[in-house]
Short mmCIF file of C-alpha atoms in Angstrom, two decimals:
data_model
loop_
_atom_site.label_atom_id
_atom_site.label_comp_id
_atom_site.label_asym_id
_atom_site.label_seq_id
_atom_site.Cartn_x
_atom_site.Cartn_y
_atom_site.Cartn_z
CA MET A 383 -30.24 -5.59 -19.41
CA THR A 384 -26.36 -7.10 -19.33
CA ALA A 385 -24.86 -8.20 -15.11
CA ARG A 386 -21.48 -6.40 -15.37
CA THR A 387 -19.06 -5.57 -12.07
CA MET A 388 -18.30 -3.31 -10.36
CA PHE A 389 -15.64 -2.72 -12.65
CA ASP A 390 -16.76 -3.00 -15.40
CA LYS A 391 -18.93 -0.23 -14.52
CA VAL A 392 -16.13 1.99 -13.75
CA TRP A 393 -14.69 1.61 -15.98
CA SER A 394 -17.19 2.50 -19.06
CA ALA A 395 -17.98 5.85 -16.54
CA HIS A 396 -14.97 6.54 -16.98
CA GLU A 397 -14.04 5.47 -20.73
CA VAL A 398 -13.89 9.46 -23.17
CA VAL A 399 -12.91 7.06 -26.48
CA ALA A 400 -12.98 3.26 -26.11
CA GLU A 401 -10.23 1.17 -26.52
CA ALA A 402 -10.05 -0.72 -30.89
CA VAL A 403 -8.21 -2.88 -32.45
CA ASP A 404 -4.42 -0.83 -32.36
CA THR A 405 -4.77 2.03 -29.79
CA PRO A 406 -6.11 1.64 -26.07
CA ALA A 407 -9.06 4.17 -25.09
CA VAL A 408 -8.14 7.28 -23.31
CA LEU A 409 -9.80 6.91 -19.44
CA TYR A 410 -10.04 10.04 -17.08
CA VAL A 411 -9.02 10.46 -14.59
CA ASP A 412 -10.82 11.30 -11.35
CA LEU A 413 -7.89 12.09 -9.26
CA HIS A 414 -3.76 12.33 -9.10
CA LEU A 415 -1.10 11.96 -6.27
CA THR A 416 1.60 12.70 -6.50
CA HIS A 417 5.84 12.37 -4.86
CA GLU A 418 9.66 13.65 -5.35
CA VAL A 419 10.41 10.44 -6.49
CA THR A 420 8.62 10.02 -9.97
CA THR A 421 7.24 13.35 -10.81
CA PRO A 422 10.15 15.44 -11.51
CA GLN A 423 10.61 14.18 -15.10
CA ALA A 424 7.27 14.77 -15.42
CA PHE A 425 7.19 19.01 -14.40
CA SER A 426 9.88 18.25 -17.11
CA MET A 427 8.35 17.91 -20.20
CA LEU A 428 5.60 20.04 -19.20
CA ARG A 429 7.79 23.06 -18.81
CA ALA A 430 9.95 21.39 -22.29
CA ALA A 431 6.28 21.16 -23.89
CA GLY A 432 4.98 25.15 -22.18
CA LEU A 433 2.25 23.08 -20.51
CA LYS A 434 0.14 23.60 -17.52
CA VAL A 435 -0.74 20.78 -14.92
CA ARG A 436 -4.32 20.62 -16.87
CA ARG A 437 -6.91 20.19 -13.28
CA PRO A 438 -4.15 21.05 -10.54
CA ASP A 439 -8.36 20.45 -7.99
CA ARG A 440 -7.68 17.08 -9.24
CA THR A 441 -4.16 16.60 -7.87
CA LEU A 442 -2.62 16.43 -4.40
CA ALA A 443 1.32 15.66 -4.18
CA THR A 444 2.55 14.90 -0.76
CA LEU A 445 6.45 14.21 0.26
CA ASP A 446 6.48 10.37 1.06
CA HIS A 447 9.83 8.54 -0.21
CA SER A 448 12.17 9.48 0.51
CA THR A 449 11.72 12.31 3.37
CA PRO A 450 13.62 11.13 6.65
CA THR A 451 11.56 9.72 10.29
CA ARG A 452 14.84 11.26 11.83
CA THR A 453 13.01 13.82 14.24
CA ASP A 454 16.02 16.17 13.90
CA GLN A 455 15.90 16.10 9.79
CA VAL A 456 11.71 17.12 10.61
CA PHE A 457 10.55 19.72 12.68
CA GLY A 458 15.12 20.18 13.46
CA SER A 459 17.38 22.31 12.42
CA THR A 460 19.49 19.40 11.60
CA PRO A 461 19.74 19.39 7.44
CA ILE A 462 17.95 16.66 5.14
CA LYS A 463 21.47 13.97 5.19
CA LEU A 464 20.78 12.01 1.67
CA ASP A 465 21.35 15.02 -0.52
CA ALA A 466 19.05 12.90 -3.15
CA ALA A 467 16.34 12.98 -1.16
CA ALA A 468 17.15 17.29 -0.39
CA LYS A 469 17.18 17.75 -3.99
CA GLN A 470 13.84 16.04 -4.20
CA VAL A 471 11.90 17.83 -1.81
CA ARG A 472 13.61 21.01 -2.78
CA GLN A 473 12.06 19.60 -6.47
CA LEU A 474 8.65 18.65 -5.56
CA GLU A 475 8.80 22.57 -3.25
CA ARG A 476 9.54 23.95 -6.38
CA ASN A 477 7.23 21.86 -8.97
CA ALA A 478 4.04 22.32 -7.06
CA ALA A 479 4.94 25.94 -6.06
CA ASP A 480 4.90 26.73 -9.95
CA PHE A 481 2.21 24.58 -10.90
CA GLY A 482 -0.79 25.58 -8.41
CA ILE A 483 -0.42 21.93 -6.91
CA GLU A 484 -1.60 21.32 -3.74
CA LEU A 485 1.67 19.98 -1.25
CA TYR A 486 1.09 18.85 2.24
CA GLY A 487 5.19 19.91 2.76
CA LEU A 488 7.25 17.77 5.08
CA ARG A 489 6.26 19.16 8.09
CA ASP A 490 2.80 19.36 7.07
CA ALA A 491 0.68 17.66 9.74
CA ARG A 492 -1.89 16.17 6.81
CA ARG A 493 1.36 14.06 5.73
CA GLY A 494 2.59 11.16 4.78
CA ILE A 495 2.80 7.49 2.49
CA VAL A 496 0.78 8.88 -0.33
CA HIS A 497 -1.74 5.45 -0.04
CA VAL A 498 -2.36 6.29 3.87
CA ILE A 499 -3.06 10.02 3.27
CA GLY A 500 -5.81 10.19 0.48
CA PRO A 501 -8.02 8.00 1.86
CA GLU A 502 -7.82 9.89 4.75
CA GLN A 503 -8.16 13.02 3.68
CA GLY A 504 -11.33 12.08 2.41
CA ALA A 505 -9.96 12.33 -1.33
CA THR A 506 -9.99 8.83 -1.96
CA GLN A 507 -13.49 7.63 -2.93
CA PRO A 508 -16.15 5.23 -4.66
CA GLY A 509 -16.46 4.69 -7.72
CA MET A 510 -13.46 7.56 -8.76
CA THR A 511 -10.06 6.09 -11.33
CA ILE A 512 -6.86 7.46 -9.81
CA VAL A 513 -3.47 6.97 -10.59
CA CYS A 514 -0.55 7.50 -9.20
CA GLY A 515 3.97 7.30 -9.89
CA ASP A 516 3.99 4.08 -7.63
CA SER A 517 2.99 0.45 -8.62
CA HIS A 518 1.51 0.51 -4.80
CA THR A 519 -1.82 3.16 -5.97
CA SER A 520 -4.20 -0.83 -5.78
CA THR A 521 -4.79 0.52 -2.35
CA HIS A 522 -6.84 2.95 -2.91
CA GLY A 523 -9.51 -0.06 -4.56
CA ALA A 524 -10.17 -0.59 -0.73
CA PHE A 525 -12.38 1.73 -1.66
CA GLY A 526 -14.30 0.44 -4.80
CA ALA A 527 -12.16 3.18 -7.13
CA LEU A 528 -10.24 1.76 -10.05
CA ALA A 529 -6.78 2.82 -8.82
CA PHE A 530 -3.09 1.32 -10.52
CA GLY A 531 1.21 2.70 -10.06
CA ILE A 532 1.98 4.58 -13.68
CA GLY A 533 4.92 5.52 -15.36
CA SER A 534 6.82 9.57 -15.36
CA THR A 535 6.09 9.11 -18.59
CA GLU A 536 1.85 9.02 -17.86
CA VAL A 537 2.34 10.73 -14.76
CA GLY A 538 3.23 13.98 -17.75
CA HIS A 539 0.17 12.84 -19.78
CA VAL A 540 -2.17 13.03 -17.31
CA PHE A 541 -0.59 16.33 -15.44
CA ALA A 542 -0.50 17.47 -18.78
CA THR A 543 -4.27 16.66 -19.71
CA GLN A 544 -6.41 14.67 -17.05
CA CYS A 545 -6.18 10.93 -19.37
CA LEU A 546 -4.21 7.80 -19.70
CA LEU A 547 -3.77 5.73 -22.34
CA GLN A 548 -4.98 2.19 -21.07
CA ARG A 549 -5.87 -1.27 -23.09
CA LYS A 550 -8.64 -2.91 -21.00
CA PRO A 551 -8.31 -5.31 -18.32
CA LYS A 552 -9.92 -8.58 -18.27
CA THR A 553 -11.51 -9.71 -14.51
CA PHE A 554 -10.60 -12.07 -11.98
CA ALA A 555 -12.85 -12.59 -9.56
CA VAL A 556 -11.13 -13.45 -5.62
CA ASN A 557 -13.82 -15.21 -3.72
CA VAL A 558 -13.03 -15.57 0.09
CA GLY A 559 -15.35 -17.53 2.51
CA GLY A 560 -14.76 -18.37 5.89
CA ARG A 561 -13.72 -15.61 8.42
CA LEU A 562 -10.26 -15.02 9.46
CA PRO A 563 -8.78 -16.58 12.65
CA ALA A 564 -8.11 -14.94 15.77
CA CYS A 565 -3.87 -13.86 14.76
CA VAL A 566 -4.38 -14.60 11.47
CA THR A 567 -4.96 -10.60 9.77
CA ALA A 568 -5.25 -9.50 6.23
CA LYS A 569 -1.32 -8.80 5.15
CA ASP A 570 -1.43 -12.99 6.10
CA LEU A 571 -4.60 -13.51 3.63
CA VAL A 572 -3.14 -11.45 1.12
CA LEU A 573 0.18 -12.99 1.25
CA ALA A 574 -1.72 -16.36 0.82
CA ILE A 575 -3.10 -15.18 -2.03
CA ILE A 576 -0.28 -14.21 -3.77
CA GLY A 577 0.92 -17.53 -2.53
CA LYS A 578 -2.23 -19.51 -3.62
CA ILE A 579 -2.48 -17.97 -7.54
CA GLY A 580 1.32 -16.48 -8.57
CA VAL A 581 3.32 -13.83 -8.26
CA SER A 582 2.02 -14.11 -12.33
CA GLY A 583 -1.32 -14.80 -11.77
CA GLY A 584 -3.38 -11.80 -11.60
CA THR A 585 -1.29 -10.67 -14.49
CA GLY A 586 -3.24 -8.38 -17.57
CA HIS A 587 -6.98 -8.78 -14.16
CA VAL A 588 -8.43 -6.24 -11.88
CA LEU A 589 -8.80 -9.17 -9.53
CA GLU A 590 -12.69 -8.25 -7.42
CA TYR A 591 -12.73 -9.48 -3.69
CA ARG A 592 -15.28 -11.18 -2.75
CA GLY A 593 -16.98 -12.97 0.35
CA ALA A 594 -17.67 -13.28 3.67
CA ALA A 595 -14.24 -13.18 4.64
CA ILE A 596 -13.88 -9.57 2.73
CA ASN A 597 -17.27 -7.93 3.61
CA SER A 598 -16.13 -8.29 7.62
CA LEU A 599 -12.31 -6.41 7.62
CA SER A 600 -12.26 -2.42 7.92
CA MET A 601 -11.08 -0.21 5.80
CA GLU A 602 -7.69 -0.56 6.86
CA GLU A 603 -7.46 -3.63 6.77
CA ARG A 604 -8.56 -3.72 3.96
CA MET A 605 -6.13 -1.67 2.08
CA THR A 606 -3.43 -4.22 3.08
CA VAL A 607 -5.24 -6.65 1.06
CA CYS A 608 -6.09 -4.48 -2.29
CA ASN A 609 -2.88 -3.36 -1.82
CA MET A 610 -0.44 -6.14 -2.86
CA SER A 611 -2.67 -7.17 -5.89
CA ILE A 612 0.29 -5.98 -7.41
CA GLU A 613 2.20 -8.27 -6.31
CA ALA A 614 0.32 -11.36 -7.58
CA GLY A 615 0.88 -9.55 -10.95
CA ALA A 616 -3.06 -7.04 -11.50
CA ARG A 617 -3.48 -3.66 -12.55
CA ALA A 618 -5.38 -3.07 -9.85
CA GLY A 619 -7.87 -5.07 -6.96
CA ILE A 620 -10.79 -3.51 -5.85
CA ILE A 621 -13.04 -4.30 -3.10
CA ALA A 622 -17.22 -3.18 -3.06
CA PRO A 623 -17.96 -0.26 -0.93
CA ASP A 624 -20.81 -0.43 1.34
CA GLU A 625 -21.37 1.22 5.03
CA THR A 626 -18.27 -0.22 6.57
CA THR A 627 -17.17 1.94 3.32
CA PHE A 628 -18.84 4.84 4.81
CA ALA A 629 -18.87 4.83 7.93
CA TYR A 630 -14.77 5.15 7.73
CA LEU A 631 -15.62 8.36 4.95
CA SER A 632 -18.19 10.38 6.09
CA GLY A 633 -16.61 13.70 7.61
CA ARG A 634 -13.63 13.56 6.45
CA PRO A 635 -11.77 16.16 4.80
CA ARG A 636 -12.04 16.34 1.48
CA ALA A 637 -15.04 13.38 2.04
CA PRO A 638 -19.05 14.97 -0.26
CA LYS A 639 -21.42 16.66 2.46
CA GLY A 640 -24.78 18.02 3.18
CA LYS A 641 -26.44 16.92 0.01
CA ASP A 642 -23.54 16.07 -2.84
CA TRP A 643 -23.06 13.11 0.94
CA ASP A 644 -27.05 12.48 0.42
CA GLU A 645 -26.14 11.96 -4.35
CA ALA A 646 -22.66 9.91 -3.34
CA LEU A 647 -24.63 7.84 -1.86
CA LYS A 648 -27.04 6.42 -4.51
CA LEU A 649 -24.50 6.51 -6.67
CA TRP A 650 -21.52 4.50 -4.49
CA ARG A 651 -24.71 2.21 -4.20
CA ALA A 652 -25.55 1.15 -7.47
CA LEU A 653 -21.13 0.07 -7.85
CA PRO A 654 -20.86 -3.07 -6.52
CA SER A 655 -20.80 -6.25 -9.62
CA ASP A 656 -24.73 -7.28 -10.88
CA PRO A 657 -25.95 -10.13 -9.50
CA GLY A 658 -24.52 -12.79 -11.62
CA ALA A 659 -21.40 -10.91 -13.46
CA LYS A 660 -19.09 -12.93 -15.20
CA PHE A 661 -15.80 -12.47 -14.92
CA ASP A 662 -13.30 -13.64 -16.93
CA ALA A 663 -11.51 -15.98 -13.99
CA SER A 664 -11.42 -16.08 -10.50
CA VAL A 665 -10.04 -18.76 -7.36
CA ASP A 666 -11.55 -19.32 -3.75
CA ILE A 667 -9.58 -19.06 -0.84
CA ASP A 668 -11.72 -20.43 2.86
CA ALA A 669 -10.08 -18.04 5.13
CA SER A 670 -10.79 -20.31 7.67
CA SER A 671 -7.65 -21.95 6.65
CA LEU A 672 -5.12 -19.77 7.12
CA GLU A 673 -2.35 -19.26 10.04
CA PRO A 674 -0.10 -16.95 10.38
CA MET A 675 1.91 -16.04 7.15
CA ILE A 676 5.50 -15.58 6.19
CA THR A 677 8.12 -15.38 2.31
CA TYR A 678 11.60 -17.29 2.96
CA GLY A 679 11.95 -16.03 -0.53
CA THR A 680 12.59 -13.11 -2.95
CA ASN A 681 9.15 -12.75 -3.96
CA PRO A 682 5.84 -12.86 -2.40
CA GLY A 683 4.30 -15.15 -4.22
CA MET A 684 8.25 -16.87 -1.93
CA VAL A 685 5.47 -17.80 1.37
CA LEU A 686 4.35 -20.85 3.87
CA PRO A 687 2.66 -21.02 6.99
CA VAL A 688 5.35 -19.20 9.76
CA GLY A 689 5.36 -23.28 10.56
CA GLY A 690 6.08 -24.11 7.61
CA ALA A 691 9.24 -25.50 5.79
CA ILE A 692 11.00 -25.10 2.72
CA PRO A 693 10.07 -26.61 -0.10
CA ALA A 694 11.85 -28.44 -2.57
CA SER A 695 13.45 -26.80 -5.50
CA ALA A 696 12.49 -29.17 -8.04
CA GLY A 697 15.77 -27.97 -10.50
CA ASN A 698 14.02 -24.43 -10.35
CA ALA A 699 17.22 -21.95 -11.05
CA VAL A 700 15.77 -18.61 -9.54
CA PHE A 701 13.98 -20.36 -6.50
CA ASP A 702 17.29 -21.57 -6.50
CA LYS A 703 18.99 -18.38 -6.55
CA ALA A 704 15.97 -17.33 -4.29
CA LEU A 705 17.36 -19.46 -1.41
CA ALA A 706 20.95 -18.63 -1.95
CA TYR A 707 20.33 -15.75 -1.74
CA MET A 708 18.47 -15.82 1.48
CA GLY A 709 21.51 -18.29 3.07
CA PHE A 710 18.22 -20.52 4.01
CA ARG A 711 17.81 -24.30 2.98
CA SER A 712 14.71 -26.09 1.15
CA GLY A 713 13.52 -28.31 3.93
CA GLU A 714 14.25 -25.40 7.40
CA ALA A 715 11.74 -24.51 9.23
CA MET A 716 10.96 -21.24 9.24
CA LEU A 717 10.19 -21.09 13.20
CA GLY A 718 12.73 -20.20 15.09
CA LYS A 719 15.18 -18.64 12.02
CA PRO A 720 17.80 -16.00 14.14
CA ILE A 721 16.32 -12.20 12.65
CA ASN A 722 18.54 -8.74 12.87
CA VAL A 723 15.76 -6.14 12.70
CA VAL A 724 11.81 -5.03 12.62
CA PHE A 725 10.37 -2.96 10.60
CA ILE A 726 6.47 -1.77 11.42
CA GLY A 727 4.92 0.70 8.13
CA SER A 728 4.98 0.86 5.36
CA CYS A 729 1.49 1.77 3.07
CA THR A 730 1.44 -2.17 3.35
CA ASN A 731 0.69 -1.66 7.37
CA GLY A 732 1.34 1.59 8.89
CA ARG A 733 -1.88 2.49 10.24
CA LEU A 734 -3.02 3.26 12.89
CA GLU A 735 -4.53 -1.01 13.15
CA ASP A 736 -1.72 -2.13 12.72
CA LEU A 737 0.43 -0.13 15.35
CA GLN A 738 -2.91 -1.09 17.31
CA ALA A 739 -0.93 -4.77 17.20
CA ALA A 740 1.91 -5.08 17.64
CA ALA A 741 1.31 -2.75 20.40
CA ARG A 742 -0.67 -5.82 21.50
CA ILE A 743 2.14 -8.46 21.23
CA LEU A 744 4.77 -5.67 22.50
CA LYS A 745 3.06 -4.39 25.48
CA GLY A 746 4.75 -5.25 28.30
CA ARG A 747 7.74 -6.86 26.57
CA ARG A 748 11.20 -6.19 25.63
CA VAL A 749 12.57 -6.33 22.21
CA ALA A 750 15.21 -8.64 22.60
CA PRO A 751 19.32 -8.29 22.56
CA GLY A 752 20.85 -7.20 18.77
CA VAL A 753 17.77 -6.62 17.27
CA GLN A 754 17.00 -2.66 16.33
CA MET A 755 13.09 -2.42 16.00
CA LEU A 756 11.81 0.38 13.65
CA ILE A 757 8.67 2.06 13.41
CA VAL A 758 7.25 3.68 11.79
CA PRO A 759 3.17 5.67 11.37
CA GLY A 760 1.65 5.55 7.88
CA SER A 761 0.98 9.25 8.57
CA GLN A 762 2.07 12.36 10.65
CA GLU A 763 -1.90 11.58 11.42
CA VAL A 764 -0.92 7.92 11.93
CA LYS A 765 1.42 9.94 14.46
CA ARG A 766 -1.01 11.56 16.96
CA LEU A 767 -3.89 9.28 17.52
CA ALA A 768 -1.65 6.33 18.12
CA GLU A 769 0.45 8.80 20.83
CA ALA A 770 -3.26 9.75 22.38
CA GLU A 771 -3.21 6.71 22.79
CA GLY A 772 -0.15 5.04 25.05
CA LEU A 773 0.92 3.39 21.89
CA ALA A 774 4.21 5.50 21.20
CA ASP A 775 5.14 4.81 24.91
CA ILE A 776 3.80 1.41 24.64
CA PHE A 777 6.72 0.72 21.61
CA LYS A 778 9.83 2.98 23.45
CA ALA A 779 8.94 1.08 26.61
CA ALA A 780 10.31 -1.87 24.42
CA GLY A 781 12.81 -0.50 22.73
CA ALA A 782 11.60 0.48 19.82
CA ASP A 783 12.19 3.45 17.69
CA TRP A 784 9.21 5.88 17.43
CA ARG A 785 10.12 8.35 14.13
CA GLU A 786 7.75 10.08 11.99
CA SER A 787 6.16 9.82 8.96
CA GLY A 788 7.18 7.60 5.84
CA CYS A 789 8.12 5.46 3.48
CA SER A 790 11.90 4.64 5.76
CA MET A 791 13.01 0.90 5.36
CA CYS A 792 10.27 -0.17 2.77
CA LEU A 793 12.74 0.76 0.03
CA GLY A 794 15.51 2.28 1.12
CA MET A 795 16.56 5.03 0.01
CA ASN A 796 15.96 7.75 3.07
CA GLY A 797 18.46 6.82 5.04
CA ASP A 798 16.46 3.85 6.66
CA THR A 799 18.01 0.80 5.24
CA VAL A 800 19.05 -2.66 6.59
CA ALA A 801 22.73 -4.33 6.47
CA ALA A 802 23.56 -6.71 3.89
CA GLY A 803 23.35 -10.21 5.51
CA ALA A 804 21.76 -9.10 7.89
CA TYR A 805 17.49 -10.00 8.09
CA ALA A 806 14.48 -8.20 8.16
CA VAL A 807 11.19 -9.58 9.18
CA SER A 808 9.39 -6.48 8.14
CA THR A 809 5.97 -5.88 7.92
CA SER A 810 6.23 -4.05 3.67
CA ASN A 811 5.47 -5.48 0.67
CA ARG A 812 8.38 -6.01 -1.04
CA ASN A 813 11.33 -8.64 -0.73
CA PHE A 814 12.78 -8.15 -3.52
CA GLU A 815 16.98 -8.83 -3.24
CA GLY A 816 17.93 -5.25 -2.58
CA ARG A 817 14.64 -3.55 -1.37
CA GLN A 818 15.78 -3.03 1.56
CA GLY A 819 18.89 -1.93 0.91
CA ALA A 820 22.16 -4.02 -0.52
CA GLY A 821 22.41 -7.38 0.30
CA ALA A 822 19.20 -6.92 3.04
CA ARG A 823 17.38 -11.03 3.55
CA THR A 824 13.53 -9.62 3.32
CA LEU A 825 10.63 -11.47 5.17
CA LEU A 826 7.33 -9.74 4.90
CA ALA A 827 5.03 -10.72 7.45
CA SER A 828 1.85 -9.18 9.39
CA PRO A 829 2.26 -6.73 12.90
CA TYR A 830 1.66 -9.46 14.97
CA THR A 831 4.05 -11.43 13.64
CA ALA A 832 6.90 -8.87 13.17
CA ALA A 833 6.14 -7.94 16.50
CA ALA A 834 6.33 -11.34 18.43
CA SER A 835 10.25 -12.10 16.21
CA ALA A 836 10.85 -8.51 17.73
CA VAL A 837 10.54 -10.50 21.74
CA THR A 838 12.27 -13.25 21.03
CA GLY A 839 14.86 -12.71 18.49
CA ARG A 840 13.81 -15.18 15.56
CA ILE A 841 10.95 -15.86 13.79
CA SER A 842 7.77 -16.85 15.61
CA ASP A 843 4.06 -17.33 15.23
CA PRO A 844 2.10 -14.29 17.46
CA ARG A 845 -0.59 -16.29 19.12
CA GLU A 846 2.29 -17.82 21.44
CA MET A 847 1.81 -14.89 22.40
CA LEU A 848 -1.86 -13.91 22.18
#
């Protein structure tokens, strides 16, 4: 029997109709995660066609992208400040009620960023196909699921049919050997991978992250790695489920229980790629050689070690445009550059372990004068746990602004923005022009590097503080 990759196993188990030369495959969807920004058009399509949601039991909704993070707008009497955000919240509340979809509402203790609450609730499981109207759906691949983002029209298709038309991607093995050094995180690892293969290196492929360094990661770290697969151009990212995966899922509200759990484990243990399985492409990374990373341009592939210098342009007009936007020049060192804002949060780095890392830097220290530091948990559950551990007290004592959960400053559509021309060290996933606000300049980094930079007011190496 031919050795198969994990991707091939999941794909074939969900292929309703195989693809042909002229037509894509019909793929069954196990879990459809939804939020307020990419669903209004899809629900309008259903109403216009007189259709129902085919599998509301396989659909879960939350409020995250445009929701405010200020407590008075979530739990107080202050209305949502942005009219567009308030409208989107009301629309999803109405649509969820009309179509029988479970919604984690604005004041629900289970609410949070869609790619945080899916795993947190145990809805994300190995071997599943998972879609969402959001680019970073690849996060769920950390559990051995085939998970990818879709557009608003496709959201409507899944609502109506629980299936999706898809061309089968190729496979790409990302072999990561060694072990990450102290203060070098999963965020640094995935930035280094993107820096090596480029922002289009994974185009048309599903990345399978493999090797000793990947196996040693926690589930939260694995989610960080898979989250940014799309930033390498990949359709999805995936990691084989193992005992770490099973321990994380055990006992979670939506995870299987009793005999169902035992049966699920049998299926999940068979998912990893077979020995000798062939991949269409591969790359090797030595984790032990990596350092804390930071971006310097306007895509995640423009990245270098925090102690490095900005490379030469070599006459690349796109590169030159990016540096001009950032106000940087080739040859300049990144260390010591002044910053204005630090953001810790997002579906990339808004989980409990990320906040614990930031707290290790901030404990007993103060945010530098003139620097705004915003710390936003990825879910209300993360917020509760962080407060129970005393992390929130550390943040507030340091002078950081501690908020309710949400996407927040990752995309600047909810009132949390960076001013034009200001530099923001951010633990989010995209540093495109204007991503965090018109004219904002984003520097992607790990929670360690972000927190260290907040304390000094300049880009800093966290290894000097721990």
